[in-house]
Structure formats: C-alpha cells, structure tokens
Amino acid sequence: RIILSIGAVGLLLINQNYQGYDNLDNTSSLRDGAATVTSKDDDDANKDRQLRKPQQTAVEEEPQLDFAVVGFEKTGTTFLLEVFGNHPEITMPVKHSPDAAKICVRKEEGKETLKRWIQRQQQQQEQRQLVEEATSNSMKYGVKCSEMIRKPLGIENWADVSSANLIVGVRHPVEWFQSNYNYRVMLHHKDKSTSNIPSPHKLTDHHNCWHGVSTIAAQFDKYLQQLGKTPLDRDELSNLLDTLPTSDLRI
C-alpha cells in the first residue's frame, strides 16, 4: 500500500515484503515470500523424518512490529512520532531513548532490544487492561528511525521484520536540502563548534557532503530502489551504483 499526500511532505506506506537484489538462498527466498518447489520424493522423505521426530512443545510466538517510520530525515518524521505516540492504541519508543538508539543502529542487539521492548509494552498493556477492565487488545507497535532507509544495515534489520509496514516521508529535494542545511547550521552554533560552515553552493556538486547535506542525499528514489520494490534493468542498476556512496549501498 502506498499513501501520498500533496504538499511539502509526502508519505509512502509500503507493505514490507522485502526483496533485495542479491542471490537468495532457500531460506531467504521463503522469507521473502517466494515459492519453493519440492518433488514427491522430497515430500515423502520429509514426512518420514517428521514421524521419527519426538513431539516438540509449541514455540512461543515472537512479538511483531506493526510499522516503522524509516525516513527520510527532515520530512516530518518527528511530527509523525508525536502524532502516533499520542494515539491511545499506538506505542512507540520515545525519541532519543536508549531503546530507540539500539533498535535503529545495531543489527543483532537492535533485534533483541526491539523484542524486549515490545514484550514490556505488551505486559504493561495487559496490566492496564486489568486495572481499567478494558476489553480491547488492538495496540499497535511502531518505531521511528529517520535515517535507516539510508543505511544498508538498517535495510537488513527491516528485512528481518517481515510483517512490518514501512512509512517513508518524502519532500521536494530543494526544500529538503535547504531545511537540512539550516538545521545543521543551527546545531553547529548550538554546539559552539569552531569548524567552518561550508557554503551551500559547495554542496551541490555531487562530491561534497556536510553532516549528511548533499545533493546526492536528496535523491530519495535511489535509496528507495534498494528496498527491491521496483525492478531495475542493467542501466538503472549501474546508475544506482554510480550515484550512491559505497557505504550507503545495499544490493
């Protein structure tokens, strides 16, 4: 599903059925929803192995994330965090909290942190229901990581959370560049940094970048292509490789 709003900021709601451009083995192809063909002999062998297996207890279902605001920065993602966070049936980690930082940055630790956070929220919700005698159990769980769409490790994180919807904010590239540049200048003075502030004109040559401000970073379509939702031909893939910095690539 895709939602677009007309104005300075647009929102894309992408149903997360991640498919990358790498060669998928059997495990990852199952994760991505691809069908695996097996022969009758394989089926018989599998049934025979199942008969010889001891009965196992049911595995506890892992907590699931419902949605994630994954980018782009300076497109209204903090506003969404405030709106969603104030909804009575939505729970999200507070901005800049330790849980949010670990979920957004680290792959393995982030996955475990996310699991523990959802479990805590579910327990608190159950306690509230007991106190308030509520019958509704429709709480949704989300996170906001506004730069994850730019990070290959972040894309891998969301590939592991296959049931989550991704919410992506977009904006007119020129307005995004201006807003991000002004924001970085403000932080520069707030932090009392002694380094020089580059002219915005020096950041428009596709080579220079200052604290994430560059014309390449404004090409949102290039980063969205890495989600594998759009088929790329050889020329488009070559253009993607030539455009994005190697550190930002996940294909």
Tab-separated table of N, CA and C in Angstrom, residues 97-191:
chain	number	residue	atom	x	y	z
A	97	SER	N	15.601	7.874	22.988
A	97	SER	CA	15.691	6.985	24.141
A	97	SER	C	16.715	5.888	23.860
A	98	PRO	N	17.284	5.257	24.923
A	98	PRO	CA	18.257	4.167	24.695
A	98	PRO	C	17.689	3.042	23.848
A	99	ASP	N	16.408	2.710	24.060
A	99	ASP	CA	15.795	1.646	23.255
A	99	ASP	C	15.762	2.036	21.788
A	100	ALA	N	15.341	3.274	21.490
A	100	ALA	CA	15.256	3.723	20.105
A	100	ALA	C	16.622	3.722	19.447
A	101	ALA	N	17.659	4.161	20.187
A	101	ALA	CA	19.004	4.213	19.616
A	101	ALA	C	19.519	2.823	19.264
A	102	LYS	N	19.288	1.845	20.129
A	102	LYS	CA	19.782	0.493	19.865
A	102	LYS	C	19.017	-0.165	18.728
A	103	ILE	N	17.711	0.060	18.692
A	103	ILE	CA	16.900	-0.524	17.624
A	103	ILE	C	17.334	0.025	16.272
A	104	CYS	N	17.686	1.310	16.214
A	104	CYS	CA	17.990	1.965	14.950
A	104	CYS	C	19.392	1.667	14.443
A	105	VAL	N	20.321	1.331	15.328
A	105	VAL	CA	21.723	1.271	14.919
A	105	VAL	C	22.249	-0.144	14.793
A	106	ARG	N	22.008	-0.985	15.753
A	106	ARG	CA	22.687	-2.280	15.806
A	106	ARG	C	21.777	-3.395	15.310
A	107	LYS	N	22.343	-4.280	14.486
A	107	LYS	CA	21.509	-5.324	13.887
A	107	LYS	C	21.065	-6.360	14.922
A	108	GLU	N	22.002	-7.152	15.473
A	108	GLU	CA	21.605	-8.207	16.393
A	108	GLU	C	21.085	-7.628	17.701
A	109	GLU	N	21.832	-6.670	18.273
A	109	GLU	CA	21.381	-6.069	19.524
A	109	GLU	C	20.064	-5.328	19.321
A	110	GLY	N	19.928	-4.702	18.143
A	110	GLY	CA	18.694	-3.983	17.854
A	110	GLY	C	17.499	-4.904	17.795
A	111	LYS	N	17.687	-6.082	17.209
A	111	LYS	CA	16.583	-7.039	17.109
A	111	LYS	C	16.151	-7.513	18.493
A	112	GLU	N	17.126	-7.812	19.361
A	112	GLU	CA	16.807	-8.257	20.710
A	112	GLU	C	16.195	-7.126	21.526
A	113	THR	N	16.716	-5.902	21.356
A	113	THR	CA	16.146	-4.757	22.068
A	113	THR	C	14.698	-4.532	21.655
A	114	LEU	N	14.440	-4.642	20.348
A	114	LEU	CA	13.081	-4.476	19.844
A	114	LEU	C	12.150	-5.523	20.445
A	115	LYS	N	12.614	-6.764	20.501
A	115	LYS	CA	11.794	-7.842	21.052
A	115	LYS	C	11.465	-7.587	22.525
A	116	ARG	N	12.495	-7.201	23.293
A	116	ARG	CA	12.272	-6.946	24.722
A	116	ARG	C	11.356	-5.746	24.931
A	117	TRP	N	11.520	-4.716	24.090
A	117	TRP	CA	10.677	-3.518	24.231
A	117	TRP	C	9.206	-3.850	23.978
A	118	ILE	N	8.928	-4.603	22.905
A	118	ILE	CA	7.539	-4.972	22.603
A	118	ILE	C	6.964	-5.833	23.723
A	119	GLN	N	7.767	-6.764	24.251
A	119	GLN	CA	7.287	-7.609	25.337
A	119	GLN	C	6.937	-6.780	26.577
A	120	ARG	N	7.777	-5.784	26.899
A	120	ARG	CA	7.482	-4.919	28.043
A	120	ARG	C	6.199	-4.133	27.821
A	121	GLN	N	6.041	-3.604	26.588
A	121	GLN	CA	4.844	-2.819	26.291
A	121	GLN	C	3.592	-3.687	26.361
A	122	GLN	N	3.700	-4.935	25.894
A	122	GLN	CA	2.557	-5.836	25.953
A	122	GLN	C	2.178	-6.156	27.397
A	123	GLN	N	3.185	-6.357	28.249
A	123	GLN	CA	2.918	-6.632	29.652
A	123	GLN	C	2.258	-5.429	30.324
A	124	GLN	N	2.759	-4.227	30.023
A	124	GLN	CA	2.159	-3.025	30.594
A	124	GLN	C	0.730	-2.841	30.112
A	125	GLN	N	0.490	-3.165	28.827
A	125	GLN	CA	-0.856	-3.054	28.289
A	125	GLN	C	-1.803	-4.032	28.977
A	126	GLU	N	-1.330	-5.254	29.237
A	126	GLU	CA	-2.152	-6.238	29.937
A	126	GLU	C	-2.485	-5.768	31.351
A	127	GLN	N	-1.496	-5.141	32.027
A	127	GLN	CA	-1.747	-4.626	33.373
A	127	GLN	C	-2.763	-3.485	33.351
A	128	ARG	N	-2.653	-2.599	32.345
A	128	ARG	CA	-3.613	-1.501	32.230
A	128	ARG	C	-5.019	-2.028	31.982
A	129	GLN	N	-5.104	-3.089	31.169
A	129	GLN	CA	-6.415	-3.650	30.882
A	129	GLN	C	-7.051	-4.243	32.132
A	130	LEU	N	-6.223	-4.860	32.971
A	130	LEU	CA	-6.753	-5.425	34.213
A	130	LEU	C	-7.272	-4.325	35.133
A	131	VAL	N	-6.522	-3.218	35.214
A	131	VAL	CA	-6.911	-2.122	36.092
A	131	VAL	C	-8.153	-1.414	35.564
A	132	GLU	N	-8.160	-1.178	34.239
A	132	GLU	CA	-9.243	-0.406	33.647
A	132	GLU	C	-10.408	-1.275	33.196
A	133	GLU	N	-10.259	-2.602	33.342
A	133	GLU	CA	-11.281	-3.546	32.896
A	133	GLU	C	-11.591	-3.342	31.416
A	134	ALA	N	-10.540	-3.065	30.668
A	134	ALA	CA	-10.711	-2.859	29.232
A	134	ALA	C	-10.761	-4.204	28.515
A	135	THR	N	-11.443	-4.219	27.399
A	135	THR	CA	-11.558	-5.450	26.621
A	135	THR	C	-10.808	-5.375	25.302
A	136	SER	N	-10.390	-4.160	24.905
A	136	SER	CA	-9.714	-4.003	23.622
A	136	SER	C	-8.265	-4.442	23.724
A	137	ASN	N	-7.799	-5.154	22.717
A	137	ASN	CA	-6.400	-5.576	22.664
A	137	ASN	C	-5.828	-5.274	21.277
A	138	SER	N	-6.090	-4.049	20.805
A	138	SER	CA	-5.706	-3.690	19.435
A	138	SER	C	-4.492	-2.770	19.397
A	139	MET	N	-3.630	-2.841	20.415
A	139	MET	CA	-2.457	-1.980	20.465
A	139	MET	C	-1.515	-2.302	19.296
A	140	LYS	N	-1.020	-1.231	18.647
A	140	LYS	CA	-0.063	-1.367	17.559
A	140	LYS	C	1.299	-0.867	18.032
A	141	TYR	N	2.367	-1.514	17.540
A	141	TYR	CA	3.714	-1.186	17.987
A	141	TYR	C	4.537	-0.694	16.795
A	142	GLY	N	5.187	0.460	16.997
A	142	GLY	CA	5.970	1.047	15.921
A	142	GLY	C	7.243	1.678	16.440
A	143	VAL	N	8.161	1.962	15.539
A	143	VAL	CA	9.410	2.644	15.875
A	143	VAL	C	9.667	3.719	14.836
A	144	LYS	N	10.486	4.700	15.216
A	144	LYS	CA	10.874	5.769	14.301
A	144	LYS	C	12.390	5.840	14.238
A	145	CYS	N	12.935	5.595	13.048
A	145	CYS	CA	14.376	5.670	12.806
A	145	CYS	C	14.552	6.398	11.474
A	146	SER	N	14.678	7.714	11.535
A	146	SER	CA	14.528	8.518	10.325
A	146	SER	C	15.659	8.387	9.317
A	147	GLU	N	16.767	7.758	9.689
A	147	GLU	CA	17.880	7.618	8.753
A	147	GLU	C	18.116	6.169	8.330
A	148	MET	N	17.258	5.253	8.771
A	148	MET	CA	17.506	3.841	8.495
A	148	MET	C	17.383	3.492	7.022
A	149	ILE	N	16.576	4.254	6.282
A	149	ILE	CA	16.405	3.971	4.863
A	149	ILE	C	17.711	4.204	4.107
A	150	ARG	N	18.625	4.949	4.717
A	150	ARG	CA	19.917	5.231	4.073
A	150	ARG	C	21.005	4.238	4.476
A	151	LYS	N	20.745	3.408	5.457
A	151	LYS	CA	21.783	2.536	5.994
A	151	LYS	C	21.561	1.091	5.552
A	152	PRO	N	22.548	0.476	4.904
A	152	PRO	CA	22.401	-0.927	4.497
A	152	PRO	C	22.060	-1.840	5.668
A	153	LEU	N	22.694	-1.603	6.816
A	153	LEU	CA	22.402	-2.415	7.990
A	153	LEU	C	20.958	-2.230	8.430
A	154	GLY	N	20.460	-0.995	8.287
A	154	GLY	CA	19.074	-0.745	8.634
A	154	GLY	C	18.112	-1.485	7.733
A	155	ILE	N	18.426	-1.529	6.433
A	155	ILE	CA	17.575	-2.256	5.486
A	155	ILE	C	17.552	-3.738	5.838
A	156	GLU	N	18.698	-4.281	6.258
A	156	GLU	CA	18.740	-5.681	6.668
A	156	GLU	C	17.882	-5.900	7.914
A	157	ASN	N	17.899	-4.930	8.830
A	157	ASN	CA	17.074	-5.034	10.039
A	157	ASN	C	15.599	-5.167	9.678
A	158	TRP	N	15.126	-4.294	8.761
A	158	TRP	CA	13.710	-4.329	8.416
A	158	TRP	C	13.369	-5.562	7.591
A	159	ALA	N	14.360	-6.122	6.888
A	159	ALA	CA	14.116	-7.373	6.162
A	159	ALA	C	13.794	-8.505	7.130
A	160	ASP	N	14.358	-8.429	8.343
A	160	ASP	CA	14.098	-9.464	9.348
A	160	ASP	C	12.714	-9.316	9.969
A	161	VAL	N	12.164	-8.103	9.908
A	161	VAL	CA	10.835	-7.861	10.492
A	161	VAL	C	9.836	-7.831	9.342
A	162	SER	N	9.555	-8.998	8.782
A	162	SER	CA	8.854	-9.077	7.508
A	162	SER	C	7.397	-8.636	7.584
A	163	SER	N	6.818	-8.589	8.786
A	163	SER	CA	5.403	-8.246	8.885
A	163	SER	C	5.170	-6.742	9.039
A	164	ALA	N	6.231	-5.974	9.208
A	164	ALA	CA	6.076	-4.545	9.490
A	164	ALA	C	5.821	-3.751	8.213
A	165	ASN	N	4.976	-2.727	8.325
A	165	ASN	CA	4.811	-1.749	7.261
A	165	ASN	C	5.864	-0.665	7.427
A	166	LEU	N	6.423	-0.203	6.318
A	166	LEU	CA	7.396	0.876	6.353
A	166	LEU	C	6.722	2.180	5.951
A	167	ILE	N	6.912	3.213	6.752
A	167	ILE	CA	6.398	4.544	6.449
A	167	ILE	C	7.583	5.421	6.089
A	168	VAL	N	7.550	5.985	4.886
A	168	VAL	CA	8.661	6.788	4.385
A	168	VAL	C	8.155	8.187	4.044
A	169	GLY	N	8.769	9.198	4.638
A	169	GLY	CA	8.443	10.580	4.324
A	169	GLY	C	9.321	11.090	3.194
A	170	VAL	N	8.734	11.794	2.246
A	170	VAL	CA	9.494	12.399	1.151
A	170	VAL	C	9.137	13.880	1.068
A	171	ARG	N	9.989	14.631	0.382
A	171	ARG	CA	9.828	16.076	0.325
A	171	ARG	C	10.467	16.579	-0.956
A	172	HIS	N	10.091	17.771	-1.399
A	172	HIS	CA	10.741	18.347	-2.573
A	172	HIS	C	12.238	18.427	-2.291
A	173	PRO	N	13.082	17.889	-3.178
A	173	PRO	CA	14.529	17.824	-2.907
A	173	PRO	C	15.167	19.170	-2.564
A	174	VAL	N	14.749	20.241	-3.243
A	174	VAL	CA	15.335	21.559	-2.969
A	174	VAL	C	14.943	22.038	-1.571
A	175	GLU	N	13.678	21.860	-1.207
A	175	GLU	CA	13.235	22.257	0.123
A	175	GLU	C	13.899	21.403	1.196
A	176	TRP	N	14.086	20.103	0.904
A	176	TRP	CA	14.769	19.230	1.856
A	176	TRP	C	16.208	19.698	2.064
A	177	PHE	N	16.922	20.021	0.978
A	177	PHE	CA	18.306	20.476	1.064
A	177	PHE	C	18.383	21.746	1.912
A	178	GLN	N	17.502	22.699	1.643
A	178	GLN	CA	17.505	23.961	2.376
A	178	GLN	C	17.210	23.735	3.857
A	179	SER	N	16.196	22.921	4.163
A	179	SER	CA	15.808	22.663	5.541
A	179	SER	C	16.921	21.946	6.299
A	180	ASN	N	17.518	20.935	5.678
A	180	ASN	CA	18.562	20.169	6.342
A	180	ASN	C	19.809	21.022	6.574
A	181	TYR	N	20.152	21.851	5.584
A	181	TYR	CA	21.310	22.734	5.727
A	181	TYR	C	21.091	23.716	6.889
A	182	ASN	N	19.932	24.344	6.945
A	182	ASN	CA	19.641	25.288	8.019
A	182	ASN	C	19.650	24.604	9.388
A	183	TYR	N	19.152	23.369	9.425
A	183	TYR	CA	19.145	22.607	10.680
A	183	TYR	C	20.567	22.320	11.151
A	184	ARG	N	21.430	21.945	10.225
A	184	ARG	CA	22.821	21.656	10.586
A	184	ARG	C	23.562	22.914	11.009
A	185	VAL	N	23.271	24.038	10.396
A	185	VAL	CA	23.874	25.306	10.806
A	185	VAL	C	23.439	25.658	12.227
A	186	MET	N	22.152	25.442	12.518
A	186	MET	CA	21.646	25.715	13.862
A	186	MET	C	22.366	24.855	14.899
A	187	LEU	N	22.516	23.563	14.612
A	187	LEU	CA	23.221	22.672	15.541
A	187	LEU	C	24.683	23.083	15.694
A	188	HIS	N	25.290	23.535	14.594
A	188	HIS	CA	26.686	23.977	14.615
A	188	HIS	C	26.871	25.102	15.638
A	189	HIS	N	25.983	26.091	15.618
A	189	HIS	CA	26.075	27.201	16.562
A	189	HIS	C	25.675	26.770	17.973
A	190	LYS	N	24.694	25.882	18.072
A	190	LYS	CA	24.248	25.411	19.374
A	190	LYS	C	25.364	24.661	20.093
A	191	ASP	N	26.117	23.863	19.328
A	191	ASP	CA	27.222	23.090	19.904
A	191	ASP	C	28.497	23.915	20.053
